Amino acid sequence: MQWETVIGLEIHAQLATQSKIFSGSATTFGADANTQASLVDLAMPGTLPVLNKTAVEMALKFGLAIDAELGMTNIFARKNYFYPDLPKGYQTSQMDDPVVGKGHLDITLEDGTVKRIGITRAHLEEDAGKSLHEDFHGMSGIDLNRAGTPLLEIVSEPDIRSAKEAVAYVKAIHALVRYLGICDGNMAEGSLRCDCNVSVRPKGQAEFGTRAEIKNVNSFRFIEKAINHEVQRQIELIEDGGKVVQETRLYDPNKDQTRSMRSKEEANDYRYFPCPDLLPVVLDPATIEQLRGELPELPPQKCARFQSAYGLSAYDASVLSASRELADYFEAVNQVCNDAKLAANWVMGELSSLLNKDNLDIEQSPVSAAQLGGMLLRIQDNTISGKIAKMVFEAMAAGEGDADQIIESKGLKQVTDSGAIESMLDDVLAANAEQVQQYRDSDEAKRGKMFGFFVGQAMRASKGKANPQQVNELLKKKLEG
Amino acid sequence: MDLHTLTLRQIGDGLRDKQFSAEELTRTLLARIKQQNSRTNAFITVTGESALEQARAADARRANGENGALLGAPIAHKDLFCTQGVRTSCGSKMLDNFIAPYNATAVEKLANAGCVSLGKTNMDEFAMGSSNASSYYGAVHNPWQLDCIPGGSSGGSAAAIAARMVPAATGTDTGGSIRQPAALCGLTGLKPTYGRVSRWGMVAYASSLDQGGPMARDAYDCALLLGAMAGFDPKDSTCVDQPVDDYLAQLDQPLKGLKIGLPKEYFGGGLDSRIGTATHAAVAELEKLGASVKEISLPNLQHAIAAYYVIAPAEASSNLSRFDGVRYGHRCDNPSDLSDLYKRSRSEGFGSEVKRRIMVGTYALSAGYYDAYYIKAQQIRRLIKNDFIAAFKEVDVIMGPTTPNPAWALGAKGNDPVAEYLEDIYTITANLAGLPGISMPAGFVDGLPVGVQLLAPYFQEGRLLNIAHQYQQVTDWHLQAPTGF
Amino acid sequence: MALQRTDVEKIAHLARLGLGEEELASTTETLNNILGLIDAMQAVDTTGIEPLAHPLEATQRLREDVVSEQNQRDAYQAIAPAVEQGLYLVPKVID
């Protein structure tokens, strides 16, 4: 039987506010346990929440960016359940009237096609604390530093049809929240977390199959693996005559498998009701317009502009616009050298491999955009060849200075004086008289292959500095001569 | 001079005129509490040392030329206002070991005004009750008749004032918990407009109904205390950012032209006719002062108890989930697993009425019942509010009995919570609609005090205090003291 | 719709209240009495009436995003039943 996968994602993005959503505690990651847990975060009796303005504005920016209906009157509700990392015994969240309603996001698939993914809603809520499972005489330890950190829960429609699409969607959300400056996107620290609702159905069937929810998958690679594993598990289960049960599962990256979460097994009855300690949040249209005006250029617009203004290919434009920092870097390089294609090649080529090799973000690049742009200018004015440029780039990466300094101090300036090149070629040919004779005796086809040998010898003799074009021309003349 | 008989106003005058010091007054009252508390059980905690410190600080401020009306005035706090460093028990075993790590805003404001806190008063557990019988610390006895209940849930505050242990105290009112014990103990008590007094630091029972307010012997003292308690607090989202009226300045306004509405539903079956008579007598006094009277109708009154006993327990069931034995409060011995920790800590820590209301609320919010109970109750809540809006188009204030019956004998309602719930009939509508209400002494039935209630439009606490004050200029019910106290 | 004992067990579990055998029986009876009182409101016609959650119908005030709290762990944990290394201890949490 042919199976179709249906996926919907719930992404929790921690909003990059200074303070928590309902209290004045700091949200800094990695502080000592419970040192960022105030009276409100600890749910001390008599304490009350007051909503963080920036958290609301960040949610609205997201809503504007996905072209969503905004909840002009949005309401906080209590989701009641007992868990030790949930100090109040309820999570303050949004249910019926979220801050962001229906919207959409376009993703680019590997084959270059664009697919529109529906976003059902995005709502504000508070994060829970953490249970630490190190053994304290058979007990668990509870750290409430994270409790009350603002979250935007972004719920997609079940529009996603493969693990690869899911990854593309999460990457697009990741890029978007970073573009908007509302989330640092650090998945290792849990700033962006993903729950995957996965089901399968026979191809052509209209109804959805029973879904399982895989909780807290925290890297792009694991999202793909977890979904693929879960799809396989469900197909095998059904084909063996079994039934998928609706449940919450946990992905174990070490074993590359999902398993049922015992603690979530019992059917929950969350008893949502409007939080009586918080009043309806009524949005002011003027605030919305102001936020709209503050929105940065977003990935789709940037991608389009890179193609139209710089003549980049769709692929290059989408790679370079995938992150705001990368796009900014590329544009800064281009600002200096004024050759977008050259800049794009270097940013996506040498620079990317350098960063990948050392596992660095673009903001940590040892070569600044000004430095790279400056070096590209030297390629353009023939001071150095592309090959020499790679040496210069490596030297810049090693912190040896700007391109001009390196070219100067290492004497890498390209030789373009034809007299000097000719005398150097004469030496090369003289030292390889036997090969010269062979060349001259050979037919056209064989000569082509041998020509490269002489170029190589010549470039080595010039330590790579001779202008390759001139070397080619003059060498040809001398050999044919 | 018998210092324990003085009102806040008289105390302010005496301190100003240096007839006695705050320290002297505090020592006198602490001694009186020591002597009388065993008879009433009004106090859960007496904070003698810190009271004397505060009194000396107030004396020092007076010596430095300060002359605030409440500077050095002794009060007590209902034991659900958080008081830093002092046990805040809510009348519950659950919080018997809870030393609050911070002050409630109302506590802070009164301290800043110079009030000296003598201690924490008894109450129905988590403010759930009308008799003060559900306290973990035992029932409170009504000073007017010791085998009767003082009312609740602010029963300890009421008994403490009636027994002349303290001239005034804070209370909270979720369904009548200030007004009903004030009525049953012969006191004046005011529930402000929802949002007038900050709820920060008041342990929540039902968040959309709870409101702190003053209890004292007369309206003047309530005006003094409310003026200091009320006001905007950025820490409470539901607290209203609106200036506090000068309540004292309004007290002397004449009542001429005042239009009083008498809801016919307040005088129907279930009302002790003697309280009805007392209420009509009070109305007649106000007429003599220039008020006119009109019969009105609040047709949805009859549904108020049902709506209230859905909304309040629903909110309570969620508010009380934080008591889980993890961060503070009672924790069972040697929990075997998480579920055991929760279930045993909570069933040991909560008394039976609290458990009942948590269960009613849990049920009302549960899947399949939410619409039939919670939403329905919220719709009725709007109908009740609409009744008041319509009524206040015709009249300035609404008047009626505070309670259908005088204080009942301890244990008389047995194990029937419903019988006790019905006693809230006249008071809970003000909470559902968020309106201010005052209860003032208006007579006696079988030697027990009874009260009348006035309700006003939002933020017209000043008008209520004005009317009560004018009434108290021509009557002396509020001046009566229980025999033996 | 009177509650059965099993309903009460379920509600008690949701509310994490451990009720003994005797308590279960008496609670079932009392809850049914209370629900009897409450159920009177089913007779009220509330068609088209907007539910009222907050008496004043005010709107939420927003707080500036400023860190105003300092670390007070020691003071706050002084009243905790079980702490170690700054953590609150609970019986093992199983995911």
XYZ file of N, CA and C in Angstrom, chain A residues 83-85 129-143 146 216 250 259 261-263, chain B residues 338, chain C residues 85 87-95:
108
model
N 1.862 19.351 38.039
C 3.179 18.858 37.668
C 4.184 19.674 38.470
N 5.247 19.047 38.956
C 6.117 19.801 39.872
C 6.828 20.996 39.235
N 6.981 20.990 37.897
C 7.631 22.146 37.286
C 6.619 23.265 36.969
N 9.034 25.257 34.603
C 10.392 25.083 35.115
C 10.996 23.794 34.597
N 12.035 23.340 35.261
C 12.690 22.107 34.808
C 12.798 21.123 35.959
N 12.575 19.858 35.626
C 12.831 18.797 36.599
C 14.208 18.224 36.301
N 15.041 18.184 37.305
C 16.377 17.619 37.110
C 16.389 16.224 37.704
N 16.826 15.290 36.880
C 16.645 13.898 37.283
C 17.849 13.292 37.964
N 18.884 14.140 38.198
C 20.001 13.590 38.974
C 19.405 13.075 40.268
N 20.040 12.071 40.778
C 19.433 11.399 41.916
C 19.729 12.129 43.220
N 18.713 12.741 43.800
C 18.858 13.266 45.152
C 18.167 12.265 46.083
N 18.877 11.252 46.501
C 18.318 10.166 47.332
C 16.963 9.726 46.788
N 16.908 9.428 45.514
C 15.665 8.947 44.913
C 14.662 10.050 44.607
N 15.049 11.298 44.800
C 14.134 12.398 44.504
C 14.598 13.140 43.250
N 13.687 13.954 42.676
C 14.061 14.844 41.585
C 14.167 16.262 42.136
N 14.978 17.078 41.484
C 15.131 18.476 41.886
C 14.387 19.385 40.925
N 13.750 20.415 41.458
C 12.976 21.328 40.617
C 13.643 22.699 40.600
N 13.906 23.176 39.376
C 14.487 24.505 39.175
C 13.441 25.345 38.448
N 13.239 28.847 34.753
C 12.613 28.978 33.432
C 11.115 29.254 33.551
N 9.019 17.758 22.149
C 10.335 18.345 22.399
C 11.476 17.782 21.558
N 8.140 10.303 23.071
C 9.384 11.025 23.269
C 10.413 10.442 22.319
N 9.387 6.642 22.044
C 8.720 5.754 22.995
C 7.581 6.514 23.668
N 5.280 8.224 26.362
C 5.583 8.904 27.624
C 4.571 8.457 28.667
N 5.062 7.761 29.676
C 4.161 7.216 30.685
C 3.394 8.307 31.421
N 4.121 9.406 31.725
C 3.507 10.430 32.561
C 2.331 11.116 31.878
N 4.927 11.023 43.255
C 4.380 12.363 43.059
C 2.896 12.434 43.400
N 20.792 21.858 47.316
C 21.552 22.557 46.267
C 20.675 23.565 45.516
N 17.617 23.409 44.875
C 16.493 22.809 44.142
C 15.402 22.363 45.116
N 14.152 22.450 44.667
C 13.055 21.888 45.447
C 12.998 20.390 45.173
N 12.920 19.607 46.220
C 12.922 18.157 46.016
C 11.505 17.596 45.993
N 11.276 16.713 45.051
C 9.984 16.016 44.944
C 10.266 14.548 44.627
N 9.318 13.665 44.914
C 9.512 12.274 44.501
C 9.789 12.219 42.997
N 10.543 11.247 42.602
C 11.055 11.158 41.243
C 10.010 11.488 40.166
N 10.395 12.381 39.256
C 9.521 12.738 38.143
C 9.808 11.789 37.000
N 8.769 11.127 36.525
C 8.961 10.171 35.416
C 8.297 10.716 34.169
N 9.087 10.903 33.103
C 8.529 11.450 31.854
C 7.780 10.397 31.071
